[in-house]
mmCIF file of C-alpha atoms in Angstrom:
data_model
loop_
_atom_site.group_PDB
_atom_site.id
_atom_site.type_symbol
_atom_site.label_atom_id
_atom_site.label_comp_id
_atom_site.label_asym_id
_atom_site.label_seq_id
_atom_site.Cartn_x
_atom_site.Cartn_y
_atom_site.Cartn_z
ATOM 1 C CA MET A 1 1.233 87.884 130.520
ATOM 2 C CA ALA A 2 4.339 85.857 129.953
ATOM 3 C CA ALA A 3 7.609 87.687 130.339
ATOM 4 C CA ALA A 4 9.503 88.480 127.146
ATOM 5 C CA ALA A 5 12.320 86.065 126.391
ATOM 6 C CA ALA A 6 15.792 87.421 127.175
ATOM 7 C CA PRO A 7 17.886 88.132 124.051
ATOM 8 C CA GLU A 8 20.439 85.452 123.251
ATOM 9 C CA LYS A 9 23.953 86.470 124.302
ATOM 10 C CA ALA A 10 26.320 86.994 121.357
ATOM 11 C CA ARG A 11 29.003 84.356 121.104
ATOM 12 C CA ASP A 12 32.666 85.192 121.367
ATOM 13 C CA PRO A 13 34.551 84.947 118.000
ATOM 14 C CA PHE A 14 37.022 82.518 119.552
ATOM 15 C CA GLU A 15 34.154 80.328 120.774
ATOM 16 C CA GLU A 16 32.528 80.324 117.325
ATOM 17 C CA LYS A 17 35.814 79.312 115.676
ATOM 18 C CA LEU A 18 36.319 76.558 118.256
ATOM 19 C CA ILE A 19 32.814 75.147 117.596
ATOM 20 C CA ARG A 20 33.341 75.167 113.812
ATOM 21 C CA VAL A 21 36.772 73.555 114.131
ATOM 22 C CA THR A 22 35.415 70.875 116.485
ATOM 23 C CA LEU A 23 32.567 69.986 114.105
ATOM 24 C CA TRP A 24 34.989 69.875 111.179
ATOM 25 C CA LEU A 25 37.371 67.560 113.038
ATOM 26 C CA LYS A 26 34.476 65.253 114.007
ATOM 27 C CA LYS A 27 33.438 65.143 110.355
ATOM 28 C CA ILE A 28 36.973 64.233 109.257
ATOM 29 C CA TYR A 29 37.722 61.588 111.909
ATOM 30 C CA GLY A 30 34.186 60.175 112.054
ATOM 31 C CA ASP A 31 33.990 57.462 114.719
ATOM 32 C CA MET A 32 37.699 57.746 115.505
ATOM 33 C CA PRO A 33 38.762 59.866 118.494
ATOM 34 C CA ILE A 34 40.004 63.369 117.702
ATOM 35 C CA PRO A 35 43.726 63.758 118.532
ATOM 36 C CA GLU A 36 44.367 65.923 121.558
ATOM 37 C CA TYR A 37 45.719 69.421 120.952
ATOM 38 C CA GLU A 38 46.334 72.515 123.050
ATOM 39 C CA VAL A 39 43.223 74.670 122.885
ATOM 40 C CA ASN A 40 44.398 78.261 122.596
ATOM 41 C CA GLU A 41 43.766 81.155 120.266
ATOM 42 C CA ARG A 42 46.778 80.497 118.023
ATOM 43 C CA THR A 43 46.056 76.757 117.601
ATOM 44 C CA VAL A 44 42.375 77.355 116.892
ATOM 45 C CA ASP A 45 43.241 80.078 114.346
ATOM 46 C CA ILE A 46 45.601 77.720 112.499
ATOM 47 C CA LEU A 47 43.046 74.879 112.459
ATOM 48 C CA HIS A 48 40.368 77.332 111.324
ATOM 49 C CA GLU A 49 42.548 78.435 108.379
ATOM 50 C CA VAL A 50 43.200 74.793 107.441
ATOM 51 C CA MET A 51 39.463 74.094 107.681
ATOM 52 C CA GLU A 52 38.609 77.022 105.376
ATOM 53 C CA PHE A 53 41.286 75.932 102.900
ATOM 54 C CA ASN A 54 39.919 72.362 102.840
ATOM 55 C CA GLU A 55 36.370 73.606 102.419
ATOM 56 C CA GLU A 56 37.426 75.755 99.460
ATOM 57 C CA ARG A 57 39.303 72.827 97.986
ATOM 58 C CA ASP A 58 36.266 70.562 98.469
ATOM 59 C CA LYS A 59 34.135 73.140 96.664
ATOM 60 C CA ASP A 60 36.608 73.246 93.778
ATOM 61 C CA VAL A 61 36.681 69.457 93.618
ATOM 62 C CA THR A 62 32.889 69.332 93.670
ATOM 63 C CA LEU A 63 32.680 71.866 90.836
ATOM 64 C CA LEU A 64 35.287 69.914 88.880
ATOM 65 C CA ILE A 65 33.357 66.673 89.381
ATOM 66 C CA GLU A 66 30.154 68.331 88.236
ATOM 67 C CA ASP A 67 31.933 69.721 85.180
ATOM 68 C CA MET A 68 33.358 66.298 84.351
ATOM 69 C CA LYS A 69 29.923 64.758 84.761
ATOM 70 C CA ASP A 70 28.473 67.362 82.390
ATOM 71 C CA ARG A 71 31.218 66.683 79.872
ATOM 72 C CA ALA A 72 30.708 62.922 80.192
ATOM 73 C CA THR A 73 26.986 63.402 79.618
ATOM 74 C CA LYS A 74 27.695 65.510 76.532
ATOM 75 C CA TYR A 75 30.154 62.928 75.224
ATOM 76 C CA GLU A 76 27.650 60.134 75.841
ATOM 77 C CA GLU A 77 24.949 62.106 74.075
ATOM 78 C CA GLY A 78 27.323 62.839 71.200
ATOM 79 C CA ALA A 79 28.381 59.209 71.044
ATOM 80 C CA LYS A 80 24.746 58.079 71.037
ATOM 81 C CA TYR A 81 23.966 60.646 68.348
ATOM 82 C CA TRP A 82 26.734 59.393 66.106
ATOM 83 C CA GLN A 83 25.896 55.794 66.894
ATOM 84 C CA ASP A 84 22.336 56.424 65.778
ATOM 85 C CA ILE A 85 23.516 58.156 62.614
ATOM 86 C CA LEU A 86 26.050 55.459 61.810
ATOM 87 C CA GLY A 87 23.552 52.733 62.594
ATOM 88 C CA GLU A 88 20.716 54.256 60.588
ATOM 89 C CA SER A 89 22.779 55.559 57.653
ATOM 90 C CA LEU A 90 25.526 52.972 57.292
ATOM 91 C CA GLY A 91 24.195 50.111 59.346
ATOM 92 C CA LEU A 92 27.246 50.233 61.605
ATOM 93 C CA SER A 93 27.097 49.345 65.266
ATOM 94 C CA GLU A 94 29.650 48.872 68.032
ATOM 95 C CA GLY A 95 29.478 45.131 67.634
ATOM 96 C CA SER A 96 29.931 45.294 63.883
ATOM 97 C CA LEU A 97 33.229 47.235 64.101
ATOM 98 C CA SER A 98 36.544 45.457 64.068
ATOM 99 C CA LEU A 99 38.890 45.426 67.051
ATOM 100 C CA GLU A 100 41.146 47.941 65.301
ATOM 101 C CA ALA A 101 38.207 50.275 64.631
ATOM 102 C CA ASN A 102 37.067 50.022 68.262
ATOM 103 C CA LYS A 103 40.626 50.756 69.377
ATOM 104 C CA ASP A 104 40.779 53.807 67.115
ATOM 105 C CA LEU A 105 37.489 55.087 68.499
ATOM 106 C CA THR A 106 38.727 54.536 72.054
ATOM 107 C CA ASP A 107 41.943 56.434 71.260
ATOM 108 C CA LEU A 108 39.879 59.221 69.732
ATOM 109 C CA VAL A 109 37.750 59.540 72.870
ATOM 110 C CA GLU A 110 40.765 59.445 75.177
ATOM 111 C CA SER A 111 42.520 62.084 73.058
ATOM 112 C CA ALA A 112 39.435 64.277 73.252
ATOM 113 C CA LEU A 113 39.415 63.925 77.034
ATOM 114 C CA ASP A 114 43.147 64.620 77.306
ATOM 115 C CA LEU A 115 42.928 67.690 75.075
ATOM 116 C CA ASN A 116 39.757 68.873 76.835
ATOM 117 C CA VAL A 117 37.867 69.535 73.576
ATOM 118 C CA GLU A 118 34.154 70.098 73.234
ATOM 119 C CA ASP A 119 33.799 67.600 70.404
ATOM 120 C CA THR A 120 35.858 65.280 68.211
ATOM 121 C CA SER A 121 35.955 67.498 65.139
ATOM 122 C CA LEU A 122 39.285 68.200 63.441
ATOM 123 C CA THR A 123 38.892 71.915 64.156
ATOM 124 C CA SER A 124 38.617 71.249 67.893
ATOM 125 C CA PHE A 125 41.609 68.920 67.817
ATOM 126 C CA TYR A 126 43.762 71.378 65.824
ATOM 127 C CA SER A 127 42.794 74.248 68.096
ATOM 128 C CA ALA A 128 43.572 72.232 71.232
ATOM 129 C CA ILE A 129 46.910 71.046 69.796
ATOM 130 C CA ASN A 130 47.882 74.609 68.866
ATOM 131 C CA ASN A 131 47.009 75.790 72.365
ATOM 132 C CA MET A 132 49.044 73.011 73.939
ATOM 133 C CA THR A 133 51.963 73.774 71.586
ATOM 134 C CA SER A 134 51.853 77.451 72.587
ATOM 135 C CA GLU A 135 51.763 76.482 76.245
ATOM 136 C CA LEU A 136 54.682 74.119 75.639
ATOM 137 C CA TYR A 137 56.773 76.893 74.053
ATOM 138 C CA GLU A 138 55.872 79.281 76.871
ATOM 139 C CA THR A 139 56.817 76.675 79.450
ATOM 140 C CA LYS A 140 60.062 75.959 77.606
ATOM 141 C CA SER A 141 60.872 79.673 77.461
ATOM 142 C CA GLU A 142 60.127 80.051 81.154
ATOM 143 C CA ASN A 143 62.302 77.028 81.913
ATOM 144 C CA GLU A 144 65.167 78.529 79.892
ATOM 145 C CA GLU A 145 64.821 81.826 81.765
ATOM 146 C CA LEU A 146 64.748 79.985 85.079
ATOM 147 C CA GLU A 147 67.788 77.935 84.052
ATOM 148 C CA LEU A 148 69.654 81.110 83.060
ATOM 149 C CA GLU A 149 68.704 82.749 86.332
ATOM 150 C CA LEU A 150 69.754 79.609 88.200
ATOM 151 C CA ASN A 151 73.150 79.624 86.449
ATOM 152 C CA THR A 152 73.605 83.296 87.301
ATOM 153 C CA LEU A 153 72.703 82.665 90.923
ATOM 154 C CA THR A 154 75.037 79.656 90.999
ATOM 155 C CA LYS A 155 77.929 81.778 89.709
ATOM 156 C CA LYS A 156 77.161 84.507 92.237
ATOM 157 C CA LEU A 157 76.930 81.932 95.003
ATOM 158 C CA THR A 158 80.246 80.378 93.939
ATOM 159 C CA SER A 159 81.909 83.800 93.886
ATOM 160 C CA ALA A 160 80.431 84.600 97.284
ATOM 161 C CA LEU A 161 81.701 81.302 98.707
ATOM 162 C CA VAL A 162 85.184 81.901 97.284
ATOM 163 C CA LEU A 163 85.183 85.432 98.687
ATOM 164 C CA GLU A 164 83.954 84.162 102.036
ATOM 165 C CA LYS A 165 86.729 81.550 102.148
ATOM 166 C CA LYS A 166 89.347 84.179 101.250
ATOM 167 C CA LEU A 167 88.017 86.511 103.927
ATOM 168 C CA GLU A 168 88.151 83.697 106.475
ATOM 169 C CA GLU A 169 91.764 82.968 105.491
ATOM 170 C CA ASP A 170 92.664 86.675 105.709
ATOM 171 C CA ILE A 171 90.995 86.928 109.111
ATOM 172 C CA GLU A 172 92.889 83.838 110.293
ATOM 173 C CA LYS A 173 96.191 85.296 109.053
ATOM 174 C CA LEU A 174 95.381 88.618 110.713
ATOM 175 C CA LYS A 175 94.605 86.829 113.979
ATOM 176 C CA GLU A 176 97.898 84.925 113.804
ATOM 177 C CA SER A 177 99.793 88.138 113.012
ATOM 178 C CA GLN A 178 98.072 89.981 115.855
ATOM 179 C CA GLU A 179 98.838 87.130 118.245
ATOM 180 C CA ALA A 180 102.516 87.166 117.183
ATOM 181 C CA GLU A 181 102.689 90.960 117.564
ATOM 182 C CA LYS A 182 100.943 90.714 120.906
ATOM 183 C CA ALA A 183 103.404 88.065 122.104
ATOM 184 C CA GLU A 184 106.353 90.173 120.902
ATOM 185 C CA ALA A 185 104.914 93.285 122.566
ATOM 186 C CA GLU A 186 104.465 91.356 125.810
ATOM 187 C CA ILE A 187 108.103 90.196 125.649
ATOM 188 C CA GLN A 188 109.298 93.748 124.988
ATOM 189 C CA LEU A 189 107.127 95.039 127.812
ATOM 190 C CA LYS A 190 108.571 92.424 130.167
ATOM 191 C CA ASP A 191 112.125 93.337 129.073
ATOM 192 C CA LEU A 192 111.403 97.040 129.580
ATOM 193 C CA LYS A 193 109.908 96.350 132.977
ATOM 194 C CA PHE A 194 112.941 94.238 133.886
ATOM 195 C CA LEU A 195 115.347 97.003 132.793
ATOM 196 C CA GLU A 196 113.362 99.619 134.703
ATOM 197 C CA ASN A 197 113.417 97.476 137.832
ATOM 198 C CA LYS A 198 117.114 96.751 137.301
ATOM 199 C CA SER A 199 117.859 100.464 136.860
ATOM 200 C CA VAL A 200 115.961 101.332 140.027
ATOM 201 C CA ASP A 201 117.765 98.532 141.863
ATOM 202 C CA LEU A 202 121.194 99.747 140.660
ATOM 203 C CA LYS A 203 120.389 103.322 141.645
ATOM 204 C CA ILE A 204 119.386 102.142 145.101
ATOM 205 C CA ARG A 205 122.520 100.002 145.423
ATOM 206 C CA ILE A 206 124.776 102.865 144.232
ATOM 207 C CA SER A 207 123.062 105.251 146.625
ATOM 208 C CA ASP A 208 123.444 102.785 149.509
ATOM 209 C CA ALA A 209 127.125 102.206 148.665
ATOM 210 C CA GLU A 210 127.816 105.949 148.475
ATOM 211 C CA GLU A 211 126.095 106.502 151.812
ATOM 212 C CA LYS A 212 128.247 103.755 153.352
ATOM 213 C CA LEU A 213 131.443 105.246 151.843
ATOM 214 C CA VAL A 214 130.536 108.733 153.031
ATOM 215 C CA ALA A 215 129.884 107.309 156.484
ATOM 216 C CA MET A 216 133.356 105.725 156.341
ATOM 217 C CA GLY A 217 134.940 109.141 155.613
ATOM 218 C CA MET A 218 134.943 109.370 151.808
ATOM 219 C CA ASP A 219 134.780 112.862 150.329
ATOM 220 C CA GLN A 220 131.341 113.816 148.910
ATOM 221 C CA SER A 221 133.068 114.919 145.703
ATOM 222 C CA LEU A 222 133.946 111.303 144.917
ATOM 223 C CA THR A 223 130.338 110.254 144.562
ATOM 224 C CA HIS A 224 129.005 109.145 141.199
ATOM 225 C CA GLU A 225 126.939 112.289 140.765
ATOM 226 C CA ALA A 226 129.892 114.590 141.604
ATOM 227 C CA LEU A 227 132.233 112.750 139.228
ATOM 228 C CA MET A 228 129.688 112.983 136.408
ATOM 229 C CA LYS A 229 129.348 116.720 136.985
ATOM 230 C CA SER A 230 133.152 117.207 136.966
ATOM 231 C CA SER A 231 133.430 115.211 133.753
ATOM 232 C CA GLU A 232 130.849 117.453 132.093
ATOM 233 C CA GLU A 233 132.725 120.588 133.217
ATOM 234 C CA LEU A 234 136.038 119.232 131.822
ATOM 235 C CA ALA A 235 134.365 118.482 128.496
ATOM 236 C CA ALA A 236 133.014 122.052 128.374
ATOM 237 C CA LEU A 237 136.490 123.544 129.064
ATOM 238 C CA GLU A 238 138.078 121.382 126.367
ATOM 239 C CA LYS A 239 135.428 122.598 123.938
ATOM 240 C CA GLU A 240 136.267 126.235 124.781
ATOM 241 C CA ILE A 241 140.047 125.682 124.378
ATOM 242 C CA GLU A 242 139.776 123.961 120.973
ATOM 243 C CA PRO A 243 139.016 127.165 118.924
ATOM 244 C CA LEU A 244 141.901 129.014 120.580
ATOM 245 C CA LYS A 245 144.311 126.205 119.710
ATOM 246 C CA ASN A 246 143.203 126.387 116.104
ATOM 247 C CA GLU A 247 143.672 130.163 116.071
ATOM 248 C CA VAL A 248 147.205 129.889 117.502
ATOM 249 C CA ALA A 249 148.058 127.248 114.921
ATOM 250 C CA SER A 250 147.001 129.639 112.162
ATOM 251 C CA TYR A 251 149.277 132.366 113.539
ATOM 252 C CA HIS A 252 152.264 130.022 113.452
ATOM 253 C CA ASP A 253 152.067 130.061 109.650
ATOM 254 C CA LEU A 254 152.580 133.883 109.485
ATOM 255 C CA PRO A 255 156.047 135.305 108.513
ATOM 256 C CA LEU A 256 158.233 136.100 111.584
ATOM 257 C CA SER A 257 159.301 139.413 110.137
ATOM 258 C CA ILE A 258 155.887 140.987 110.660
ATOM 259 C CA PRO A 259 155.717 142.777 114.048
ATOM 260 C CA LEU A 260 151.935 142.726 114.158
ATOM 261 C CA ALA A 261 151.866 138.989 113.729
ATOM 262 C CA ARG A 262 154.247 138.627 116.613
ATOM 263 C CA VAL A 263 152.000 140.710 118.831
ATOM 264 C CA LYS A 264 148.929 138.666 117.878
ATOM 265 C CA VAL A 265 150.729 135.410 118.411
ATOM 266 C CA GLU A 266 151.979 136.543 121.777
ATOM 267 C CA GLU A 267 148.505 137.587 122.870
ATOM 268 C CA ALA A 268 147.007 134.313 121.741
ATOM 269 C CA ARG A 269 149.818 132.398 123.422
ATOM 270 C CA LYS A 270 149.206 134.193 126.695
ATOM 271 C CA GLU A 271 145.450 133.580 126.474
ATOM 272 C CA LEU A 272 146.024 129.937 125.682
ATOM 273 C CA GLN A 273 148.531 129.630 128.506
ATOM 274 C CA ALA A 274 146.032 131.161 130.904
ATOM 275 C CA LEU A 275 143.308 128.715 129.815
ATOM 276 C CA GLU A 276 145.698 125.774 130.075
ATOM 277 C CA GLU A 277 146.688 126.851 133.560
ATOM 278 C CA GLU A 278 143.003 127.102 134.494
ATOM 279 C CA PHE A 279 142.356 123.679 132.969
ATOM 280 C CA THR A 280 145.320 122.240 134.919
ATOM 281 C CA ARG A 281 144.005 123.728 138.136
ATOM 282 C CA GLU A 282 140.582 122.238 137.470
ATOM 283 C CA VAL A 283 142.117 118.842 136.813
ATOM 284 C CA GLN A 284 144.297 119.019 139.889
ATOM 285 C CA ALA A 285 141.312 120.041 141.956
ATOM 286 C CA LEU A 286 139.500 116.802 141.079
ATOM 287 C CA PRO A 287 139.731 114.384 144.042
ATOM 288 C CA PHE A 288 141.053 111.329 142.147
ATOM 289 C CA GLU A 289 142.105 108.349 144.275
ATOM 290 C CA LYS A 290 145.852 107.817 144.392
ATOM 291 C CA THR A 291 147.115 104.380 143.517
#
């Protein structure tokens, strides 16, 4: 007994698409060679979609052709019907009509075709004209809406462009301002750094000079730091003496005949004298260089 035939292996979807696309391309190009293309899944999918679209379009065209053929047949039958009636009833034929009458009939047929009417009756023509008028008004209304929307979008776009330009100008000004501030800050930073370095250098030079002077026998109390401290102490003593001077001055205005005033003045005078003597001693104690 013959062995049973092995079942046919199912084709891969990609392979099926590739076969269909290849056959379609051969049908389109005929005897001409098919242009080379990269065979991959994406390319085949795109060609397959184009193929399906063309096939659907061909079907629509075929249906439209068939419909036009049917309409032409109906028009021919109608024309023959009316020719028979006109010929039998009125004795009119195509050859017996004048050029103007033939032209009018031709215009009537062309109008019927343009308006897509079933027949050439006035009712069909009026109905078709009304439909076309309605479509015209609808199209005009849609165009007006689109024009209004376009104007609105144009205004918005113009405003956006103006705003964008202003923002760009503001950004440019801000960049220039930031660059100027940055340059000024860098200059100030350099000046500050220079002053700091100069201050450190002066401190080092003063310290070196003082060390040299001390090594040469100068008293430590003549150093810059010691002189600054003595100056601060003198200023403090002068501040303490000032209220006492004011108090003594107020006692000088009292009448001399009052014993108590004399006692107070004498006490203040003694206290002031003591402070002045202390101040003098402090001043004399300062090691100023003699000229």
